[in-house]
Amino acid sequence: MLYINCPHCGLRSQNEFAYGGDATVKRPELNKEISDQEWDNFVYLRKSPRGKHLELWHHISGCRQWIKVERDTSTHEIFKTYKANEAIE
Amino acid sequence: MSQDFRLDNVGMVNREKKISFKFNGKKYFGFEGDTIASALIANGVHLVGRSFKYHRPRGFFGVGVDEPYAILQLDRNNERDPNIRATEQEIFEGLEVKSVNCWPSVNFDIGAINNFLKMFFPAGFYYKTFMWPPSFWYKIYEPFIRMAAGFGEASIKHDKERYEHKYEYCDLLITGSGPSGLASAYAAAKNGARVILAEDKPRFGGSLLTSDVNIGNQTGVEWTEKIIAELKSMPNVTVKNRSQVFGYYDHNMLVMSERISDHLPKTQKYLPKQRLWYIRANEVLISSGSIERPLVFGNNDTPGVMLSSAAKEYMKVYGVLVGKKPLIFTNNDSGYETAIEFKKNGVNPIILDTRSNPSSDIITEAKNLNIEIRFSYVVVAAKGYKKVKSADIAKISDNKKELFNIENIECDCICVSGFWTPSIHLASQSGNKSKFNEKIDAFVPDKSKQKENTIGSANGIFTLEETIKDAFDKGFDVSNKITEKNNKVSAPTVVEKKSTDHDKFWCVPLPKGKSYKRFLDFQNDVAVSDIELALREGFRSIEHVKRYTTLGMATDQGKTSNLNGLQLVSDIENKVVPQVGHTTFRPPYTPVSIGAIVGREVGKHSKPTRKSPMHSWHEKNNAVFVDAGVWLRPRYYKQGNEGLFEASKREAKNVRQNVGVCDVTTLGKIDVKGPDAAEFLNRVYTNAWLKLPVGKARYGVMLREDGIVMDDGTTTRISENHYHMTTTTAQAANVLSHLEYYLQLVWPELNVNVVSTTEQWAGAAIAGPNSRKLLMKLFPNLDVSNEGLPFMGYKEADLFGVPAKIYRISFSGELAYEINVESDNGYFMWEKIMEVGKEFQIQPYGTEALSTLRIEMGHVAGSELDGRTIPYDASLEGLVSKKKDFIGKRSLNRSAFTSTDREKLVGVVPIDKTTSIPEGSYIVKDPKAKLPNPKLGHVSASCWSVEYDNPFSLAIIKDGKNMIGQKLFAMSPLKNKTIPVEIVSSHYVDPEGKRVRS
Amino acid sequence: MQKYSVFSLIKNAFSDHQNWEVAWKDPTPKKEYDVIIIGGGGHGLATAYYLAKEHNITNVAIIEKGWIGGGNVGRNTTIIRSNYMHDENGLFSEFGMDLWRKMSQDLNYNVMFSPRGIINLAHSDAQMNAYSRRGNSMRLNGIDAVLLNREEVQKLIPMADFSDNVRFPIFGGLMQPSAGTARHDAVAWGYARQADSMGVDIIQNCEVTGFDVSNGKILGVRTSKGDIKAKKVGLCVAGSTNILAEMLNMTLPIETHLLQACVSEPIKPLLDHVVTFGAGHFYCSQSDKGEMVMGGDLDGYNSYSQRGNLPTLQHVLTEGIAMFPFLSKLKMLRTWGGIMDMSMDGSPIIDKTHINGLYLNCGWCYGGFKATPASGWTFAHTIAQDRVHDLNAGYSLNRFSTGNLIDEKGLGTKTWIS
């Protein structure tokens, strides 16, 4: 069971969180002209590397903040966690 | 009481307390502290089961968790436990067990015919036959094979036992209370660490219970008792017996199952049967010890052949002799300890040692005790069917290939020792890649992956002196990292007999002309010849060998067979063991009861049940409930002999004619607050929100980014910067997360906060032509005229002293209002509505009538918005703004979404106006067309229209709007129905929407 | 090739089983092949077999990083079914059902296909309606389906929870009587043995390290055993698809997730069908060995680790006991995990790619095992003819641009929610 360091609450068990997937996906700005391809990539393409993965978790049974977690997808080691809008190192 | 094999005054069972139990219907006695195995052996019983494949007789092979044979079925407290291990289950008064996998009895088992046909049943034989004729596999062969396989018979009765979960944190978890576990626990506890020491067996001490050693001038047993007593007295230490740490999961989470009541005749009140501990440990010391390896020879599965360490433990712990004419067959010094123990108890063993000329303290001691020892000797084959009667033994050449002087000697048990295999399972589970240690011919843990260290024989350390010293050091080191107290206690002095190297030889060759089965996996009947066959057929990866032969896949999970299997593969393939590799260990270390894993979340508690504040009113008024997610909602209120159909029709009709009231508390409610709330809603919903005035509500649809409708509902502007959003019952949680996602991650610049208020409000919808009259009486001081409170209007008022919110919104299509009060006042509100509404013929209505009302009106709900529909499909195009951008808008341009023949919402009426169309039917042009019959679309919802008194359905069909007026067919092959239908508008009742505005 | 039968078994018994031939050889790779299939799992092996059998293309190599059948074909819960609502899935899977029915005889290898029927339990009228929609679609597609009421379900599986102390009572269920199970390893081995006998090279312990692509055309693959040229290359590596795609500079609408399964200790025959729970995600059948085979939700976060976590299993088994209370008394014997290609609409991709001669077979989510023969058959067709077959036309890569999605569950792109 993962032990996730919520930047707002501290170390909490995985059960308190909901997963949110690839955290590097960036939503195109509203009202901006973009190509079909750019839009489809935003909707459907995800990074899914073996190794370091920056991903979203939602502390639903805690502070209800979305946080970013840098985790290794093959060892599950968590390197660092970030607040939603914190700069990623 | 005569127990022929019980020793006087030896062992740790409580001789004061005699316990009677039944095995296969026959009564036996044992003592408190016996396992079923020790008690049966004391009574001279060795035949307890039959093997999986050949149904060969099975006795006892080990003394604990590694036992491959002795699987029994237990009846305890009128409950049946199908597969328990006789070597682990302690006896209690009245215990009843019986043998499994044999018929009619363990003594005479028809299935043993397999044993005579075994030449036709090599590894994987079933892949090569049973193919003809094709239909026979499922009808004949498979049922036969299924019947022959399996162990115990499970009862389908509900388990009445209770299982608990416990969450615990500690500095240091130590898994096993042998010498290394005790020593490290003591060192760490003295250094101030919070320690949990877990022992699988009832007794602490591990190998100290059976070895002849001296620690700090005490025997192993005395030292154990002293340490345990001291640990138990320390507040920072938890000591648990009968507790198996079976899984090492991520981030140092380990799970332990504690058997609390299994050894008692009955679970005591307020105690569970078992307790599952989730332990988050800062550090872990794995002290799970090692398991003796078998030696392999002909018929080595005969009852009476067992591990030499097991024989010793039966003597020293239980005071039981496994035989009176023992043959000890060993490739190392461990067998000598067993022989010496026999000798001390007046039994004369014979030792066969595969080594040619070993010398050590312990061999000298055996010689001095005049024990007969034959060097360079092996057991060729055990003789005897249901019990060892004798053994063919032989001298073996130095190259271990030739056998000489084969002779038969009488014996009643053969105790084997093929050296020791460290139990690295937990380390492996933690992610530790193991490494092969040539010196001990076994794998040991490599570099730590998580915060774990392995100590003692689990780490391949087989001398007590080194074990104790290392464990004291490790206990101090890991605890000091945490406590930094630097309180180091010194290790005691250790006296033990020195032993010498083991022989790498472990598998006796077959004598010429003999084809004895030499077993590796005792439960699954995997023999040396099976592995040879697998390799011959090209199954060369160890995983292929394992899967093809089923080696190591039995309920003992290969604890005694895996390594010998690897050795054999490496011998045949001419590789070294590490090249062959080994299969990865996964939890659980030993089988764990599913009840314990699940804990208390069973029966009604398997998921929470949510009820509205008015629930008890509904109950009192004969509501029949329906599950709506985890909520319970009234489906209809039964009057007299009514069924669902009559009741819901009556309720719906009453709404259309008078007034009805419906509990809508379950709808999701979210407060949206902040100066940018309007802008936020404008981005979230497909329609425009910037100009909604205070005191007005609006219906909105929100999409996912892929353009699919996510949810719908009304949102009301309560004040300048405060909106009250409602969601469907099912999507409430998802919508909140969705909003939080956009506010926190995508548009953090928006100054908006959202919070769920679902629990804060109780809601009642009053609907029908009389609803305004009712409202006037409920809120006499409020202007509820069409001008004062117009459609989509909102007012706050006082309901007999209780603050209330009134939304003029309608799902039923009638003139309707929704009243919200704080949850605590919900029941009061409901009673008042019913009381005041009496004169207007008010009736409560449930979800079924609600459904009828919305279907007639063509309002969409979950069955239309099923995660596949876009707004156009559900006739919601009017709500899609062309002017502004919103979540998911860009996706709506995709070709499949704009295609003209896309499925769209329509109404469907049966031509005969009487036959109801089952929900889930499909609309087709030609009901007799060849299959696959092209579908135009499906019927999403059906009702009996109370307005027109005939069936009416909603359907989503291709090119929907252009199909109106067409005569087609609704087909439900499942219900054998083909119904001629006419496609009509989905707005079946009041298409202009006059009523809601009246 | 030796023929397997009861007669050959008896004959070999008298020579002490010394004369059985290898099931497949262990060749060194040639310099060049007409087709290279990457991935020696069920789908890859089946593809090679059908290339040889249906299209007479035998200069084929299967390249496998580990040992054949070591991926998801050996890590699933062995369920075979075609109970899909969407036409694309239903027709594709039903084509596969025909191949399953004939497979043991076709491969001369007993894959133990056992059409014992699958029952999807429903716990509300709404769910009965949803299952009716699915079942009617199946029937109109020529797939067998039966709607069962509560009593009919009770007759078939009396061990399900029909008591009063139940959270989600059983209303009925949808049954596909012709669905069932098969012996998963045997499927891989059976295809491998036949493919090998027709000339396909099965190359194990050979890892692909790169691709040789020039002017938009595939020329070959680089492997741990050297470079191998190929006219055509097919990717069949569910679970590792994203790793190989990265080598090709492709990003796919696929996330990689872990799915766990577990078995209980073996018990005497009790459950004769495959049963799925309707108020959660749990499925269960009993293997011929007697173990209850159980599975459910994903672990729920991207993973390439075959190590699973206990909370997921606890959740799955909680639903298990809710469906079958008797499971409480059994013991969990073994757990394992498999790495899934979770696609963004829950359906697979079998298609050509923008690279000439490179073909893609991926995105199987939970449903890979049952699809093994149909996937191999259609992928072989797609590779051999350089065009998709009608059966896999819906499984195109561009459906994520056109919007022709095949979303059985209606859950969209949140692949980890199941």
Short mmCIF file of C-alpha atoms in Angstrom, two decimals, chain B residues 705-958:
data_model
loop_
_atom_site.label_atom_id
_atom_site.label_comp_id
_atom_site.label_asym_id
_atom_site.label_seq_id
_atom_site.Cartn_x
_atom_site.Cartn_y
_atom_site.Cartn_z
CA GLU B 705 -13.21 16.64 -22.64
CA ASP B 706 -14.00 13.87 -25.11
CA GLY B 707 -17.37 15.49 -25.80
CA ILE B 708 -19.46 12.87 -24.01
CA VAL B 709 -22.16 14.10 -21.61
CA MET B 710 -20.90 13.72 -18.07
CA ASP B 711 -23.86 14.99 -16.08
CA ASP B 712 -26.82 17.32 -16.07
CA GLY B 713 -28.73 19.27 -13.46
CA THR B 714 -29.88 22.70 -12.42
CA THR B 715 -27.77 25.37 -10.85
CA THR B 716 -29.27 28.33 -9.02
CA ARG B 717 -27.75 31.71 -8.35
CA ILE B 718 -28.42 32.17 -4.64
CA SER B 719 -26.57 35.47 -4.34
CA GLU B 720 -24.07 37.53 -6.29
CA ASN B 721 -21.16 35.11 -5.79
CA HIS B 722 -22.95 32.00 -4.62
CA TYR B 723 -24.38 29.25 -6.81
CA HIS B 724 -26.10 26.05 -5.75
CA MET B 725 -25.38 23.25 -8.21
CA THR B 726 -27.26 19.97 -8.34
CA THR B 727 -25.97 16.80 -9.95
CA THR B 728 -27.44 13.40 -10.55
CA THR B 729 -27.27 10.97 -7.64
CA ALA B 730 -24.83 8.72 -9.47
CA GLN B 731 -22.36 11.39 -10.59
CA ALA B 732 -22.24 13.55 -7.47
CA ALA B 733 -18.75 12.53 -6.37
CA ASN B 734 -17.30 12.56 -9.89
CA VAL B 735 -18.63 16.03 -10.63
CA LEU B 736 -17.08 17.46 -7.47
CA SER B 737 -13.68 15.96 -8.33
CA HIS B 738 -14.08 17.24 -11.89
CA LEU B 739 -14.74 20.80 -10.68
CA GLU B 740 -11.85 20.66 -8.23
CA TYR B 741 -9.58 19.43 -11.01
CA TYR B 742 -10.30 22.43 -13.22
CA LEU B 743 -10.14 24.94 -10.37
CA GLN B 744 -6.91 23.66 -8.87
CA LEU B 745 -4.99 22.55 -11.93
CA VAL B 746 -6.33 24.13 -15.10
CA TRP B 747 -7.71 27.50 -14.12
CA PRO B 748 -6.15 28.32 -10.76
CA GLU B 749 -6.60 32.01 -11.63
CA LEU B 750 -10.34 31.67 -11.10
CA ASN B 751 -11.35 32.72 -7.62
CA VAL B 752 -13.91 30.03 -6.91
CA ASN B 753 -14.42 27.44 -4.20
CA VAL B 754 -16.57 24.35 -4.38
CA VAL B 755 -17.80 22.13 -1.60
CA SER B 756 -20.26 19.27 -1.42
CA THR B 757 -23.48 20.09 0.42
CA THR B 758 -25.34 16.89 -0.42
CA GLU B 759 -25.59 15.88 3.23
CA GLN B 760 -26.65 19.35 4.35
CA TRP B 761 -29.98 19.49 2.58
CA ALA B 762 -33.07 17.35 2.59
CA GLY B 763 -35.09 17.80 -0.58
CA ALA B 764 -38.72 17.26 -1.47
CA ALA B 765 -40.11 17.79 -4.95
CA ILE B 766 -43.79 18.69 -5.06
CA ALA B 767 -45.24 18.32 -8.49
CA GLY B 768 -48.64 18.55 -10.11
CA PRO B 769 -51.35 21.06 -10.91
CA ASN B 770 -52.15 21.47 -7.20
CA SER B 771 -48.58 22.16 -6.18
CA ARG B 772 -48.98 25.94 -6.15
CA LYS B 773 -52.01 25.68 -3.91
CA LEU B 774 -50.03 23.48 -1.60
CA LEU B 775 -47.13 25.89 -1.62
CA MET B 776 -49.39 28.77 -0.70
CA LYS B 777 -50.45 26.91 2.38
CA LEU B 778 -46.92 25.90 3.27
CA PHE B 779 -45.59 29.41 2.85
CA PRO B 780 -48.54 31.72 3.51
CA ASN B 781 -46.31 34.82 3.56
CA LEU B 782 -44.65 34.13 0.24
CA ASP B 783 -45.79 35.33 -3.14
CA VAL B 784 -45.86 32.10 -5.09
CA SER B 785 -47.81 33.39 -8.06
CA ASN B 786 -46.42 32.77 -11.52
CA GLU B 787 -45.05 36.28 -11.42
CA GLY B 788 -43.80 36.12 -7.83
CA LEU B 789 -42.05 32.79 -8.29
CA PRO B 790 -41.82 32.06 -12.03
CA PHE B 791 -40.51 28.91 -13.65
CA MET B 792 -36.80 28.56 -12.77
CA GLY B 793 -37.27 31.03 -9.96
CA TYR B 794 -35.83 30.72 -6.48
CA LYS B 795 -37.01 31.99 -3.08
CA GLU B 796 -36.08 31.60 0.54
CA ALA B 797 -38.86 31.39 3.07
CA ASP B 798 -39.91 30.09 6.40
CA LEU B 799 -41.64 26.72 6.67
CA PHE B 800 -43.46 26.70 9.99
CA GLY B 801 -40.41 28.14 11.69
CA VAL B 802 -37.84 26.29 9.65
CA PRO B 803 -35.74 28.09 7.03
CA ALA B 804 -36.40 26.67 3.57
CA LYS B 805 -35.22 27.17 0.02
CA ILE B 806 -37.71 26.88 -2.80
CA TYR B 807 -36.65 26.18 -6.35
CA ARG B 808 -39.24 26.21 -9.07
CA ILE B 809 -37.79 23.44 -11.17
CA SER B 810 -39.44 20.39 -12.67
CA PHE B 811 -38.31 16.95 -13.74
CA SER B 812 -41.83 15.62 -14.10
CA GLY B 813 -42.85 18.29 -16.61
CA GLU B 814 -45.64 19.46 -14.32
CA LEU B 815 -45.90 22.66 -12.38
CA ALA B 816 -43.43 21.77 -9.66
CA TYR B 817 -41.24 23.04 -6.86
CA GLU B 818 -38.36 21.63 -4.94
CA ILE B 819 -38.12 22.51 -1.28
CA ASN B 820 -34.84 22.14 0.57
CA VAL B 821 -34.43 22.40 4.32
CA GLU B 822 -31.47 21.53 6.51
CA SER B 823 -31.21 17.76 6.85
CA ASP B 824 -32.22 17.75 10.49
CA ASN B 825 -35.52 19.36 9.48
CA GLY B 826 -36.18 17.00 6.60
CA TYR B 827 -38.55 14.74 8.44
CA PHE B 828 -40.47 17.75 9.77
CA MET B 829 -40.76 19.23 6.30
CA TRP B 830 -42.00 15.98 4.85
CA GLU B 831 -44.65 15.54 7.51
CA LYS B 832 -45.83 19.12 7.04
CA ILE B 833 -46.07 18.68 3.28
CA MET B 834 -48.12 15.52 3.74
CA GLU B 835 -50.29 17.09 6.40
CA VAL B 836 -51.00 20.30 4.49
CA GLY B 837 -51.25 18.50 1.16
CA LYS B 838 -53.98 16.21 2.31
CA GLU B 839 -56.73 18.49 1.10
CA PHE B 840 -55.08 18.60 -2.36
CA GLN B 841 -55.00 14.77 -2.57
CA ILE B 842 -51.24 14.66 -2.15
CA GLN B 843 -49.55 11.28 -2.44
CA PRO B 844 -45.87 10.45 -2.13
CA TYR B 845 -44.34 9.07 -5.29
CA GLY B 846 -41.26 6.93 -5.77
CA THR B 847 -38.59 6.60 -8.40
CA GLU B 848 -40.73 4.44 -10.65
CA ALA B 849 -43.45 7.10 -10.99
CA LEU B 850 -40.75 9.75 -11.31
CA SER B 851 -39.34 7.75 -14.16
CA THR B 852 -42.72 7.47 -15.87
CA LEU B 853 -43.23 11.20 -15.60
CA ARG B 854 -39.87 12.11 -17.08
CA ILE B 855 -40.07 9.54 -19.88
CA GLU B 856 -43.45 10.88 -21.02
CA MET B 857 -41.94 14.32 -21.15
CA GLY B 858 -38.88 13.16 -23.07
CA HIS B 859 -36.50 14.26 -20.32
CA VAL B 860 -33.23 12.37 -20.44
CA ALA B 861 -31.69 10.57 -17.47
CA GLY B 862 -28.98 8.01 -16.76
CA SER B 863 -30.26 5.43 -19.21
CA GLU B 864 -29.84 7.91 -22.05
CA LEU B 865 -26.76 9.71 -20.73
CA ASP B 866 -24.85 6.45 -20.41
CA GLY B 867 -21.32 7.67 -20.99
CA ARG B 868 -21.60 7.27 -24.75
CA THR B 869 -23.95 10.07 -25.74
CA ILE B 870 -23.18 13.61 -26.85
CA PRO B 871 -25.67 16.45 -26.35
CA TYR B 872 -27.06 16.13 -29.90
CA ASP B 873 -27.96 12.47 -29.30
CA ALA B 874 -30.14 13.43 -26.37
CA SER B 875 -31.90 16.30 -28.14
CA LEU B 876 -29.94 18.75 -26.04
CA GLU B 877 -28.47 20.69 -28.97
CA GLY B 878 -30.32 23.80 -27.82
CA LEU B 879 -28.10 23.84 -24.78
CA VAL B 880 -24.83 23.82 -26.69
CA SER B 881 -23.55 27.33 -27.03
CA LYS B 882 -22.04 28.20 -30.39
CA LYS B 883 -20.54 31.39 -29.04
CA LYS B 884 -18.37 30.42 -26.12
CA ASP B 885 -15.84 27.72 -25.39
CA PHE B 886 -16.42 25.10 -22.69
CA ILE B 887 -15.05 21.80 -21.51
CA GLY B 888 -15.28 19.21 -24.28
CA LYS B 889 -16.53 21.58 -26.97
CA ARG B 890 -13.68 20.96 -29.37
CA SER B 891 -14.46 17.24 -29.39
CA LEU B 892 -17.96 17.83 -30.71
CA ASN B 893 -16.53 18.63 -34.17
CA ARG B 894 -15.32 15.13 -34.79
CA SER B 895 -16.72 13.47 -37.88
CA ALA B 896 -18.53 10.67 -36.07
CA PHE B 897 -20.17 13.19 -33.76
CA THR B 898 -21.46 15.40 -36.55
CA SER B 899 -22.50 12.59 -38.87
CA THR B 900 -26.13 12.86 -39.96
CA ASP B 901 -27.06 9.29 -39.22
CA ARG B 902 -25.94 9.51 -35.64
CA GLU B 903 -28.36 7.91 -33.17
CA LYS B 904 -30.77 10.43 -31.66
CA LEU B 905 -33.52 10.51 -29.11
CA VAL B 906 -37.09 9.71 -30.24
CA GLY B 907 -40.29 8.39 -28.77
CA VAL B 908 -41.69 4.95 -29.55
CA VAL B 909 -45.28 3.79 -29.27
CA PRO B 910 -46.46 0.26 -29.96
CA ILE B 911 -48.89 0.17 -32.86
CA ASP B 912 -51.38 -1.90 -30.83
CA LYS B 913 -51.14 0.65 -28.00
CA THR B 914 -51.12 -2.17 -25.46
CA THR B 915 -47.88 -4.13 -25.65
CA SER B 916 -45.16 -2.67 -23.45
CA ILE B 917 -41.73 -2.53 -25.04
CA PRO B 918 -39.07 -4.07 -22.81
CA GLU B 919 -36.23 -1.73 -22.00
CA GLY B 920 -33.10 -2.80 -23.82
CA SER B 921 -35.00 -3.79 -26.97
CA TYR B 922 -33.61 -2.82 -30.35
CA ILE B 923 -35.36 -1.05 -33.18
CA VAL B 924 -35.00 -2.87 -36.50
CA LYS B 925 -36.50 -2.54 -39.95
CA ASP B 926 -36.93 -6.22 -40.63
CA PRO B 927 -37.40 -8.58 -37.69
CA LYS B 928 -36.84 -11.58 -39.96
CA ALA B 929 -33.56 -10.38 -41.43
CA LYS B 930 -30.59 -12.71 -41.44
CA LEU B 931 -28.31 -12.38 -38.40
CA PRO B 932 -26.50 -10.19 -37.64
CA ASN B 933 -29.60 -8.07 -38.02
CA PRO B 934 -28.69 -4.39 -38.51
CA LYS B 935 -29.89 -2.30 -35.57
CA LEU B 936 -31.24 1.20 -35.88
CA GLY B 937 -30.91 1.87 -32.20
CA HIS B 938 -32.14 0.78 -28.82
CA VAL B 939 -34.99 1.43 -26.41
CA SER B 940 -33.49 3.23 -23.43
CA ALA B 941 -36.51 3.67 -21.19
CA SER B 942 -40.10 2.51 -21.12
CA CYS B 943 -43.18 3.44 -19.15
CA TRP B 944 -46.92 3.22 -19.18
CA SER B 945 -48.00 6.68 -20.18
CA VAL B 946 -50.51 7.83 -17.59
CA GLU B 947 -51.45 10.72 -19.83
CA TYR B 948 -52.52 8.56 -22.79
CA ASP B 949 -52.94 5.24 -20.98
CA ASN B 950 -50.74 3.29 -23.34
CA PRO B 951 -47.12 2.20 -23.38
CA PHE B 952 -44.49 4.74 -24.34
CA SER B 953 -40.75 4.39 -24.68
CA LEU B 954 -37.75 6.51 -25.40
CA ALA B 955 -35.25 5.21 -27.93
CA ILE B 956 -32.01 6.44 -29.39
CA ILE B 957 -31.97 5.56 -33.06
CA LYS B 958 -30.06 6.38 -36.20
#
